[in-house]
């Protein structure tokens, strides 16, 4: 009976140690999972921030391109207007010259 009692006593001690070990292991797993979850969230937030920055950068590039195109359009419009004014002045000069010759 002593052997049986002894082995029963050992079984009682072993499961308690095993439970403590499993509890520590479980706590460690929970801590690791928490760290992993926080890391994944931080990574996702950084990815979203980088995406927003890239979208803003692309929008800025497009605005600059539109402004450059508008400046070119205005430049050509001014050039066309100047050429038309020059043409009108040349026609007036030729007309005045012809009228002066006819007199």
PDB file of N, CA and C in Angstrom:
ATOM      1  N   UNK A   1       0.809  -1.195   0.000  1.00  0.00           N
ATOM      2  CA  UNK A   1       0.000   0.000   0.000  1.00  0.00           C
ATOM      3  C   UNK A   1       0.851   1.257   0.000  1.00  0.00           C
ATOM      4  N   UNK A   2       1.976   1.138   0.536  1.00  0.00           N
ATOM      5  CA  UNK A   2       2.856   2.287   0.554  1.00  0.00           C
ATOM      6  C   UNK A   2       3.228   2.671  -0.868  1.00  0.00           C
ATOM      7  N   UNK A   3       3.505   1.660  -1.715  1.00  0.00           N
ATOM      8  CA  UNK A   3       3.833   1.958  -3.111  1.00  0.00           C
ATOM      9  C   UNK A   3       2.680   2.638  -3.812  1.00  0.00           C
ATOM     10  N   UNK A   4       1.488   2.139  -3.594  1.00  0.00           N
ATOM     11  CA  UNK A   4       0.314   2.711  -4.234  1.00  0.00           C
ATOM     12  C   UNK A   4       0.092   4.132  -3.742  1.00  0.00           C
ATOM     13  N   UNK A   5       0.227   4.320  -2.468  1.00  0.00           N
ATOM     14  CA  UNK A   5       0.056   5.653  -1.906  1.00  0.00           C
ATOM     15  C   UNK A   5       1.145   6.575  -2.432  1.00  0.00           C
ATOM     16  N   UNK A   6       2.349   6.037  -2.501  1.00  0.00           N
ATOM     17  CA  UNK A   6       3.461   6.844  -2.996  1.00  0.00           C
ATOM     18  C   UNK A   6       3.251   7.237  -4.451  1.00  0.00           C
ATOM     19  N   UNK A   7       2.860   6.284  -5.278  1.00  0.00           N
ATOM     20  CA  UNK A   7       2.651   6.600  -6.686  1.00  0.00           C
ATOM     21  C   UNK A   7       1.453   7.518  -6.852  1.00  0.00           C
ATOM     22  N   UNK A   8       0.447   7.391  -6.014  1.00  0.00           N
ATOM     23  CA  UNK A   8      -0.690   8.314  -6.085  1.00  0.00           C
ATOM     24  C   UNK A   8      -0.246   9.706  -5.695  1.00  0.00           C
ATOM     25  N   UNK A   9       0.621   9.799  -4.708  1.00  0.00           N
ATOM     26  CA  UNK A   9       1.144  11.087  -4.271  1.00  0.00           C
ATOM     27  C   UNK A   9       1.985  11.727  -5.353  1.00  0.00           C
ATOM     28  N   UNK A  10       2.793  10.931  -6.049  1.00  0.00           N
ATOM     29  CA  UNK A  10       3.619  11.458  -7.140  1.00  0.00           C
ATOM     30  C   UNK A  10       2.756  11.956  -8.286  1.00  0.00           C
ATOM     31  N   UNK A  11       1.701  11.224  -8.544  1.00  0.00           N
ATOM     32  CA  UNK A  11       0.804  11.642  -9.629  1.00  0.00           C
ATOM     33  C   UNK A  11       0.155  12.973  -9.292  1.00  0.00           C
ATOM     34  N   UNK A  12      -0.144  13.183  -8.022  1.00  0.00           N
ATOM     35  CA  UNK A  12      -0.739  14.441  -7.596  1.00  0.00           C
ATOM     36  C   UNK A  12       0.234  15.591  -7.734  1.00  0.00           C
ATOM     37  N   UNK A  13       1.503  15.337  -7.482  1.00  0.00           N
ATOM     38  CA  UNK A  13       2.518  16.379  -7.582  1.00  0.00           C
ATOM     39  C   UNK A  13       2.839  16.658  -9.045  1.00  0.00           C
ATOM     40  N   UNK A  14       2.970  15.601  -9.835  1.00  0.00           N
ATOM     41  CA  UNK A  14       3.304  15.782 -11.248  1.00  0.00           C
ATOM     42  C   UNK A  14       2.251  16.591 -11.995  1.00  0.00           C
ATOM     43  N   UNK A  15       0.991  16.267 -11.845  1.00  0.00           N
ATOM     44  CA  UNK A  15      -0.003  17.061 -12.578  1.00  0.00           C
ATOM     45  C   UNK A  15       0.003  18.528 -12.151  1.00  0.00           C
ATOM     46  N   UNK A  16       0.282  18.819 -10.884  1.00  0.00           N
ATOM     47  CA  UNK A  16       0.325  20.218 -10.434  1.00  0.00           C
ATOM     48  C   UNK A  16       1.475  20.955 -11.126  1.00  0.00           C
ATOM     49  N   UNK A  17       2.637  20.339 -11.192  1.00  0.00           N
ATOM     50  CA  UNK A  17       3.787  20.938 -11.879  1.00  0.00           C
ATOM     51  C   UNK A  17       3.482  21.090 -13.365  1.00  0.00           C
ATOM     52  N   UNK A  18       2.851  20.077 -13.903  1.00  0.00           N
ATOM     53  CA  UNK A  18       2.490  20.117 -15.320  1.00  0.00           C
ATOM     54  C   UNK A  18       1.488  21.240 -15.572  1.00  0.00           C
ATOM     55  N   UNK A  19       0.527  21.403 -14.663  1.00  0.00           N
ATOM     56  CA  UNK A  19      -0.461  22.476 -14.804  1.00  0.00           C
ATOM     57  C   UNK A  19       0.206  23.848 -14.743  1.00  0.00           C
ATOM     58  N   UNK A  20       1.147  23.994 -13.808  1.00  0.00           N
ATOM     59  CA  UNK A  20       1.857  25.276 -13.705  1.00  0.00           C
ATOM     60  C   UNK A  20       2.643  25.554 -14.984  1.00  0.00           C
ATOM     61  N   UNK A  21       3.310  24.508 -15.473  1.00  0.00           N
ATOM     62  CA  UNK A  21       4.092  24.652 -16.702  1.00  0.00           C
ATOM     63  C   UNK A  21       3.176  25.014 -17.871  1.00  0.00           C
ATOM     64  N   UNK A  22       2.042  24.349 -17.970  1.00  0.00           N
ATOM     65  CA  UNK A  22       1.093  24.642 -19.045  1.00  0.00           C
ATOM     66  C   UNK A  22       0.520  26.051 -18.893  1.00  0.00           C
ATOM     67  N   UNK A  23       0.269  26.464 -17.652  1.00  0.00           N
ATOM     68  CA  UNK A  23      -0.243  27.808 -17.404  1.00  0.00           C
ATOM     69  C   UNK A  23       0.779  28.852 -17.851  1.00  0.00           C
ATOM     70  N   UNK A  24       2.054  28.627 -17.488  1.00  0.00           N
ATOM     71  CA  UNK A  24       3.113  29.552 -17.913  1.00  0.00           C
ATOM     72  C   UNK A  24       3.233  29.561 -19.438  1.00  0.00           C
ATOM     73  N   UNK A  25       3.160  28.376 -20.016  1.00  0.00           N
ATOM     74  CA  UNK A  25       3.237  28.267 -21.468  1.00  0.00           C
ATOM     75  C   UNK A  25       2.057  28.990 -22.113  1.00  0.00           C
ATOM     76  N   UNK A  26       0.871  28.807 -21.549  1.00  0.00           N
ATOM     77  CA  UNK A  26      -0.322  29.490 -22.069  1.00  0.00           C
ATOM     78  C   UNK A  26      -0.179  30.997 -21.975  1.00  0.00           C
ATOM     79  N   UNK A  27       0.336  31.478 -20.841  1.00  0.00           N
ATOM     80  CA  UNK A  27       0.549  32.920 -20.672  1.00  0.00           C
ATOM     81  C   UNK A  27       1.560  33.424 -21.687  1.00  0.00           C
ATOM     82  N   UNK A  28       2.596  32.648 -21.907  1.00  0.00           N
ATOM     83  CA  UNK A  28       3.618  33.024 -22.877  1.00  0.00           C
ATOM     84  C   UNK A  28       3.025  33.090 -24.281  1.00  0.00           C
ATOM     85  N   UNK A  29       2.178  32.127 -24.610  1.00  0.00           N
ATOM     86  CA  UNK A  29       1.530  32.111 -25.927  1.00  0.00           C
ATOM     87  C   UNK A  29       0.632  33.335 -26.075  1.00  0.00           C
ATOM     88  N   UNK A  30      -0.113  33.664 -25.028  1.00  0.00           N
ATOM     89  CA  UNK A  30      -1.000  34.830 -25.082  1.00  0.00           C
ATOM     90  C   UNK A  30      -0.185  36.107 -25.263  1.00  0.00           C
ATOM     91  N   UNK A  31       0.909  36.252 -24.520  1.00  0.00           N
ATOM     92  CA  UNK A  31       1.765  37.438 -24.666  1.00  0.00           C
ATOM     93  C   UNK A  31       2.332  37.517 -26.081  1.00  0.00           C
ATOM     94  N   UNK A  32       2.797  36.390 -26.578  1.00  0.00           N
ATOM     95  CA  UNK A  32       3.365  36.367 -27.934  1.00  0.00           C
ATOM     96  C   UNK A  32       2.306  36.715 -28.971  1.00  0.00           C
ATOM     97  N   UNK A  33       1.105  36.183 -28.793  1.00  0.00           N
ATOM     98  CA  UNK A  33       0.015  36.482 -29.726  1.00  0.00           C
ATOM     99  C   UNK A  33      -0.340  37.963 -29.669  1.00  0.00           C
ATOM    100  N   UNK A  34      -0.313  38.536 -28.476  1.00  0.00           N
ATOM    101  CA  UNK A  34      -0.601  39.965 -28.320  1.00  0.00           C
ATOM    102  C   UNK A  34       0.455  40.804 -29.030  1.00  0.00           C
ATOM    103  N   UNK A  35       1.712  40.458 -28.836  1.00  0.00           N
ATOM    104  CA  UNK A  35       2.803  41.181 -29.504  1.00  0.00           C
ATOM    105  C   UNK A  35       2.668  41.043 -31.014  1.00  0.00           C
ATOM    106  N   UNK A  36       2.376  39.848 -31.471  1.00  0.00           N
ATOM    107  CA  UNK A  36       2.212  39.611 -32.906  1.00  0.00           C
ATOM    108  C   UNK A  36       1.045  40.429 -33.460  1.00  0.00           C
ATOM    109  N   UNK A  37      -0.082  40.435 -32.744  1.00  0.00           N
ATOM    110  CA  UNK A  37      -1.252  41.192 -33.198  1.00  0.00           C
ATOM    111  C   UNK A  37      -0.931  42.685 -33.264  1.00  0.00           C
ATOM    112  N   UNK A  38      -0.245  43.199 -32.244  1.00  0.00           N
ATOM    113  CA  UNK A  38       0.116  44.622 -32.247  1.00  0.00           C
ATOM    114  C   UNK A  38       1.066  44.943 -33.398  1.00  0.00           C
ATOM    115  N   UNK A  39       2.003  44.053 -33.635  1.00  0.00           N
ATOM    116  CA  UNK A  39       2.957  44.252 -34.729  1.00  0.00           C
ATOM    117  C   UNK A  39       2.240  44.256 -36.075  1.00  0.00           C
ATOM    118  N   UNK A  40       1.310  43.317 -36.249  1.00  0.00           N
ATOM    119  CA  UNK A  40       0.551  43.259 -37.505  1.00  0.00           C
ATOM    120  C   UNK A  40      -0.292  44.517 -37.691  1.00  0.00           C
ATOM    121  N   UNK A  41      -0.918  44.995 -36.614  1.00  0.00           N
ATOM    122  CA  UNK A  41      -1.715  46.221 -36.705  1.00  0.00           C
ATOM    123  C   UNK A  41      -0.834  47.417 -37.059  1.00  0.00           C
ATOM    124  N   UNK A  42       0.322  47.511 -36.421  1.00  0.00           N
ATOM    125  CA  UNK A  42       1.242  48.613 -36.715  1.00  0.00           C
ATOM    126  C   UNK A  42       1.697  48.550 -38.173  1.00  0.00           C
ATOM    127  N   UNK A  43       1.974  47.351 -38.643  1.00  0.00           N
ATOM    128  CA  UNK A  43       2.405  47.168 -40.033  1.00  0.00           C
ATOM    129  C   UNK A  43       1.293  47.598 -40.992  1.00  0.00           C
ATOM    130  N   UNK A  44       0.063  47.212 -40.689  1.00  0.00           N
ATOM    131  CA  UNK A  44      -1.073  47.568 -41.533  1.00  0.00           C
ATOM    132  C   UNK A  44      -1.290  49.086 -41.524  1.00  0.00           C
ATOM    133  N   UNK A  45      -1.157  49.707 -40.353  1.00  0.00           N
ATOM    134  CA  UNK A  45      -1.308  51.160 -40.266  1.00  0.00           C
ATOM    135  C   UNK A  45      -0.238  51.866 -41.093  1.00  0.00           C
ATOM    136  N   UNK A  46       0.993  51.374 -41.016  1.00  0.00           N
ATOM    137  CA  UNK A  46       2.072  51.966 -41.809  1.00  0.00           C
ATOM    138  C   UNK A  46       1.811  51.784 -43.296  1.00  0.00           C
ATOM    139  N   UNK A  47       1.298  50.625 -43.671  1.00  0.00           N
ATOM    140  CA  UNK A  47       0.997  50.361 -45.082  1.00  0.00           C
ATOM    141  C   UNK A  47      -0.094  51.318 -45.566  1.00  0.00           C
ATOM    142  N   UNK A  48      -1.144  51.504 -44.749  1.00  0.00           N
ATOM    143  CA  UNK A  48      -2.215  52.419 -45.127  1.00  0.00           C
ATOM    144  C   UNK A  48      -1.699  53.853 -45.226  1.00  0.00           C
ATOM    145  N   UNK A  49      -0.852  54.252 -44.283  1.00  0.00           N
ATOM    146  CA  UNK A  49      -0.271  55.599 -44.308  1.00  0.00           C
ATOM    147  C   UNK A  49       0.569  55.796 -45.566  1.00  0.00           C
ATOM    148  N   UNK A  50       1.368  54.797 -45.899  1.00  0.00           N
ATOM    149  CA  UNK A  50       2.204  54.876 -47.104  1.00  0.00           C
ATOM    150  C   UNK A  50       1.317  54.972 -48.347  1.00  0.00           C
ATOM    151  N   UNK A  51       0.211  54.225 -48.360  1.00  0.00           N
ATOM    152  CA  UNK A  51      -0.710  54.267 -49.496  1.00  0.00           C
ATOM    153  C   UNK A  51      -1.332  55.664 -49.620  1.00  0.00           C
ATOM    154  N   UNK A  52      -1.771  56.224 -48.477  1.00  0.00           N
ATOM    155  CA  UNK A  52      -2.350  57.575 -48.507  1.00  0.00           C
ATOM    156  C   UNK A  52      -1.323  58.586 -49.020  1.00  0.00           C
ATOM    157  N   UNK A  53      -0.086  58.460 -48.570  1.00  0.00           N
ATOM    158  CA  UNK A  53       0.962  59.375 -49.024  1.00  0.00           C
ATOM    159  C   UNK A  53       1.207  59.227 -50.518  1.00  0.00           C
ATOM    160  N   UNK A  54       1.179  58.000 -51.015  1.00  0.00           N
ATOM    161  CA  UNK A  54       1.388  57.777 -52.452  1.00  0.00           C
ATOM    162  C   UNK A  54       0.234  58.369 -53.259  1.00  0.00           C
ATOM    163  N   UNK A  55      -1.001  58.214 -52.757  1.00  0.00           N
ATOM    164  CA  UNK A  55      -2.163  58.783 -53.447  1.00  0.00           C
ATOM    165  C   UNK A  55      -2.053  60.308 -53.464  1.00  0.00           C
ATOM    166  N   UNK A  56      -1.687  60.905 -52.318  1.00  0.00           N
ATOM    167  CA  UNK A  56      -1.519  62.362 -52.255  1.00  0.00           C
ATOM    168  C   UNK A  56      -0.429  62.828 -53.220  1.00  0.00           C
ATOM    169  N   UNK A  57       0.661  62.089 -53.273  1.00  0.00           N
ATOM    170  CA  UNK A  57       1.759  62.437 -54.171  1.00  0.00           C
ATOM    171  C   UNK A  57       1.306  62.369 -55.634  1.00  0.00           C
ATOM    172  N   UNK A  58       0.555  61.338 -55.985  1.00  0.00           N
ATOM    173  CA  UNK A  58       0.053  61.195 -57.359  1.00  0.00           C
ATOM    174  C   UNK A  58      -0.922  62.324 -57.692  1.00  0.00           C
ATOM    175  N   UNK A  59      -1.801  62.673 -56.732  1.00  0.00           N
ATOM    176  CA  UNK A  59      -2.742  63.771 -56.961  1.00  0.00           C
ATOM    177  C   UNK A  59      -1.984  65.087 -57.165  1.00  0.00           C
ATOM    178  N   UNK A  60      -0.945  65.298 -56.375  1.00  0.00           N
ATOM    179  CA  UNK A  60      -0.131  66.512 -56.507  1.00  0.00           C
ATOM    180  C   UNK A  60       0.552  66.549 -57.874  1.00  0.00           C
ATOM    181  N   UNK A  61       1.078  65.410 -58.304  1.00  0.00           N
ATOM    182  CA  UNK A  61       1.727  65.332 -59.617  1.00  0.00           C
ATOM    183  C   UNK A  61       0.733  65.672 -60.729  1.00  0.00           C
ATOM    184  N   UNK A  62      -0.492  65.127 -60.612  1.00  0.00           N
ATOM    185  CA  UNK A  62      -1.513  65.402 -61.626  1.00  0.00           C
ATOM    186  C   UNK A  62      -1.906  66.878 -61.637  1.00  0.00           C
ATOM    187  N   UNK A  63      -2.040  67.482 -60.445  1.00  0.00           N
ATOM    188  CA  UNK A  63      -2.365  68.916 -60.378  1.00  0.00           C
ATOM    189  C   UNK A  63      -1.265  69.746 -61.038  1.00  0.00           C
ATOM    190  N   UNK A  64      -0.026  69.404 -60.765  1.00  0.00           N
ATOM    191  CA  UNK A  64       1.097  70.139 -61.364  1.00  0.00           C
ATOM    192  C   UNK A  64       1.087  69.986 -62.883  1.00  0.00           C
ATOM    193  N   UNK A  65       0.788  68.796 -63.350  1.00  0.00           N
ATOM    194  CA  UNK A  65       0.731  68.558 -64.796  1.00  0.00           C
ATOM    195  C   UNK A  65      -0.396  69.373 -65.425  1.00  0.00           C
ATOM    196  N   UNK A  66      -1.557  69.416 -64.734  1.00  0.00           N
ATOM    197  CA  UNK A  66      -2.678  70.212 -65.244  1.00  0.00           C
ATOM    198  C   UNK A  66      -2.320  71.698 -65.276  1.00  0.00           C
ATOM    199  N   UNK A  67      -1.643  72.178 -64.225  1.00  0.00           N
ATOM    200  CA  UNK A  67      -1.227  73.584 -64.185  1.00  0.00           C
ATOM    201  C   UNK A  67      -0.238  73.890 -65.308  1.00  0.00           C
ATOM    202  N   UNK A  68       0.692  72.984 -65.545  1.00  0.00           N
ATOM    203  CA  UNK A  68       1.670  73.163 -66.616  1.00  0.00           C
ATOM    204  C   UNK A  68       0.959  73.202 -67.973  1.00  0.00           C
ATOM    205  N   UNK A  69      -0.011  72.316 -68.160  1.00  0.00           N
ATOM    206  CA  UNK A  69      -0.766  72.282 -69.416  1.00  0.00           C
ATOM    207  C   UNK A  69      -1.541  73.584 -69.603  1.00  0.00           C
ATOM    208  N   UNK A  70      -2.150  74.081 -68.517  1.00  0.00           N
ATOM    209  CA  UNK A  70      -2.906  75.338 -68.593  1.00  0.00           C
ATOM    210  C   UNK A  70      -1.980  76.517 -68.909  1.00  0.00           C
ATOM    211  N   UNK A  71      -0.804  76.527 -68.304  1.00  0.00           N
ATOM    212  CA  UNK A  71       0.158  77.596 -68.603  1.00  0.00           C
ATOM    213  C   UNK A  71       0.568  77.558 -70.073  1.00  0.00           C
ATOM    214  N   UNK A  72       0.785  76.381 -70.600  1.00  0.00           N
ATOM    215  CA  UNK A  72       1.151  76.257 -72.024  1.00  0.00           C
ATOM    216  C   UNK A  72       0.009  76.735 -72.910  1.00  0.00           C
ATOM    217  N   UNK A  73      -1.224  76.357 -72.531  1.00  0.00           N
ATOM    218  CA  UNK A  73      -2.391  76.762 -73.314  1.00  0.00           C
ATOM    219  C   UNK A  73      -2.499  78.285 -73.334  1.00  0.00           C
ATOM    220  N   UNK A  74      -2.327  78.902 -72.160  1.00  0.00           N
ATOM    221  CA  UNK A  74      -2.394  80.364 -72.088  1.00  0.00           C
ATOM    222  C   UNK A  74      -1.253  81.004 -72.881  1.00  0.00           C
ATOM    223  N   UNK A  75      -0.090  80.384 -72.830  1.00  0.00           N
ATOM    224  CA  UNK A  75       1.046  80.897 -73.597  1.00  0.00           C
ATOM    225  C   UNK A  75       0.773  80.865 -75.090  1.00  0.00           C
ATOM    226  N   UNK A  76       0.214  79.750 -75.565  1.00  0.00           N
ATOM    227  CA  UNK A  76      -0.108  79.651 -76.991  1.00  0.00           C
ATOM    228  C   UNK A  76      -1.223  80.619 -77.359  1.00  0.00           C
ATOM    229  N   UNK A  77      -2.208  80.786 -76.469  1.00  0.00           N
ATOM    230  CA  UNK A  77      -3.292  81.738 -76.745  1.00  0.00           C
ATOM    231  C   UNK A  77      -2.720  83.150 -76.863  1.00  0.00           C
ATOM    232  N   UNK A  78      -1.795  83.499 -75.975  1.00  0.00           N
ATOM    233  CA  UNK A  78      -1.151  84.817 -76.049  1.00  0.00           C
ATOM    234  C   UNK A  78      -0.347  84.969 -77.326  1.00  0.00           C
ATOM    235  N   UNK A  79       0.368  83.920 -77.713  1.00  0.00           N
ATOM    236  CA  UNK A  79       1.160  83.950 -78.941  1.00  0.00           C
ATOM    237  C   UNK A  79       0.256  84.115 -80.160  1.00  0.00           C
ATOM    238  N   UNK A  80      -0.841  83.390 -80.190  1.00  0.00           N
ATOM    239  CA  UNK A  80      -1.792  83.490 -81.312  1.00  0.00           C
ATOM    240  C   UNK A  80      -2.375  84.895 -81.381  1.00  0.00           C
ATOM    241  N   UNK A  81      -2.726  85.448 -80.218  1.00  0.00           N
ATOM    242  CA  UNK A  81      -3.270  86.809 -80.179  1.00  0.00           C
ATOM    243  C   UNK A  81      -2.243  87.817 -80.698  1.00  0.00           C
ATOM    244  N   UNK A  82      -0.991  87.651 -80.285  1.00  0.00           N
ATOM    245  CA  UNK A  82       0.067  88.565 -80.739  1.00  0.00           C
ATOM    246  C   UNK A  82       0.272  88.458 -82.246  1.00  0.00           C
ATOM    247  N   UNK A  83       0.256  87.236 -82.775  1.00  0.00           N
ATOM    248  CA  UNK A  83       0.418  87.044 -84.224  1.00  0.00           C
ATOM    249  C   UNK A  83      -0.758  87.670 -84.962  1.00  0.00           C
ATOM    250  N   UNK A  84      -1.967  87.505 -84.442  1.00  0.00           N
ATOM    251  CA  UNK A  84      -3.145  88.115 -85.077  1.00  0.00           C
ATOM    252  C   UNK A  84      -3.040  89.643 -85.062  1.00  0.00           C
ATOM    253  N   UNK A  85      -2.607  90.198 -83.927  1.00  0.00           N
ATOM    254  CA  UNK A  85      -2.431  91.664 -83.856  1.00  0.00           C
ATOM    255  C   UNK A  85      -1.371  92.132 -84.855  1.00  0.00           C
ATOM    256  N   UNK A  86      -0.272  91.387 -84.940  1.00  0.00           N
ATOM    257  CA  UNK A  86       0.785  91.728 -85.889  1.00  0.00           C
ATOM    258  C   UNK A  86       0.262  91.658 -87.321  1.00  0.00           C
ATOM    259  N   UNK A  87      -0.508  90.625 -87.597  1.00  0.00           N
ATOM    260  CA  UNK A  87      -1.083  90.469 -88.940  1.00  0.00           C
ATOM    261  C   UNK A  87      -2.008  91.643 -89.263  1.00  0.00           C
ATOM    262  N   UNK A  88      -2.832  92.019 -88.288  1.00  0.00           N
ATOM    263  CA  UNK A  88      -3.734  93.170 -88.497  1.00  0.00           C
ATOM    264  C   UNK A  88      -2.945  94.448 -88.737  1.00  0.00           C
ATOM    265  N   UNK A  89      -1.868  94.632 -87.982  1.00  0.00           N
ATOM    266  CA  UNK A  89      -1.043  95.834 -88.144  1.00  0.00           C
ATOM    267  C   UNK A  89      -0.372  95.835 -89.508  1.00  0.00           C
ATOM    268  N   UNK A  90       0.107  94.688 -89.964  1.00  0.00           N
ATOM    269  CA  UNK A  90       0.740  94.589 -91.288  1.00  0.00           C
ATOM    270  C   UNK A  90      -0.277  94.900 -92.376  1.00  0.00           C
ATOM    271  N   UNK A  91      -1.497  94.343 -92.249  1.00  0.00           N
ATOM    272  CA  UNK A  91      -2.545  94.614 -93.249  1.00  0.00           C
ATOM    273  C   UNK A  91      -2.884  96.106 -93.273  1.00  0.00           C
ATOM    274  N   UNK A  92      -2.966  96.708 -92.084  1.00  0.00           N
ATOM    275  CA  UNK A  92      -3.268  98.153 -92.023  1.00  0.00           C
ATOM    276  C   UNK A  92      -2.140  98.952 -92.660  1.00  0.00           C
ATOM    277  N   UNK A  93      -0.904  98.568 -92.397  1.00  0.00           N
ATOM    278  CA  UNK A  93       0.249  99.260 -92.973  1.00  0.00           C
ATOM    279  C   UNK A  93       0.257  99.134 -94.500  1.00  0.00           C
ATOM    280  N   UNK A  94      -0.003  97.934 -94.989  1.00  0.00           N
ATOM    281  CA  UNK A  94      -0.048  97.713 -96.444  1.00  0.00           C
ATOM    282  C   UNK A  94      -1.187  98.518 -97.053  1.00  0.00           C
ATOM    283  N   UNK A  95      -2.314  98.505 -96.381  1.00  0.00           N
ATOM    284  CA  UNK A  95      -3.471  99.244 -96.889  1.00  0.00           C
ATOM    285  C   UNK A  95      -3.167 100.741 -96.932  1.00  0.00           C
ATOM    286  N   UNK A  96      -2.562 101.261 -95.854  1.00  0.00           N
ATOM    287  CA  UNK A  96      -2.198 102.682 -95.835  1.00  0.00           C
ATOM    288  C   UNK A  96      -1.179 102.996 -96.932  1.00  0.00           C
ATOM    289  N   UNK A  97      -0.240 102.111 -97.134  1.00  0.00           N
ATOM    290  CA  UNK A  97       0.788 102.309 -98.149  1.00  0.00           C
ATOM    291  C   UNK A  97       0.167 102.331 -99.541  1.00  0.00           C
ATOM    292  N   UNK A  98      -0.779 101.431 -99.785  1.00  0.00           N
ATOM    293  CA  UNK A  98      -1.440 101.387-101.097  1.00  0.00           C
ATOM    294  C   UNK A  98      -2.290 102.631-101.300  1.00  0.00           C
ATOM    295  N   UNK A  99      -2.979 103.025-100.274  1.00  0.00           N
ATOM    296  CA  UNK A  99      -3.811 104.232-100.387  1.00  0.00           C
ATOM    297  C   UNK A  99      -2.935 105.462-100.603  1.00  0.00           C
ATOM    298  N   UNK A 100      -1.778 105.484-100.040  1.00  0.00           N
ATOM    299  CA  UNK A 100      -0.852 106.606-100.224  1.00  0.00           C
ATOM    300  C   UNK A 100      -0.307 106.631-101.639  1.00  0.00           C
ATOM    301  N   UNK A 101      -0.089 105.462-102.258  1.00  0.00           N
ATOM    302  CA  UNK A 101       0.407 105.383-103.630  1.00  0.00           C
ATOM    303  C   UNK A 101      -0.669 105.796-104.623  1.00  0.00           C
ATOM    304  N   UNK A 102      -1.903 105.546-104.295  1.00  0.00           N
ATOM    305  CA  UNK A 102      -2.998 105.843-105.210  1.00  0.00           C
ATOM    306  C   UNK A 102      -3.235 107.337-105.306  1.00  0.00           C
ATOM    307  N   UNK A 103      -2.834 108.109-104.393  1.00  0.00           N
ATOM    308  CA  UNK A 103      -3.081 109.552-104.393  1.00  0.00           C
ATOM    309  C   UNK A 103      -2.174 110.237-105.278  1.00  0.00           C
TER     310      UNK A 103
END
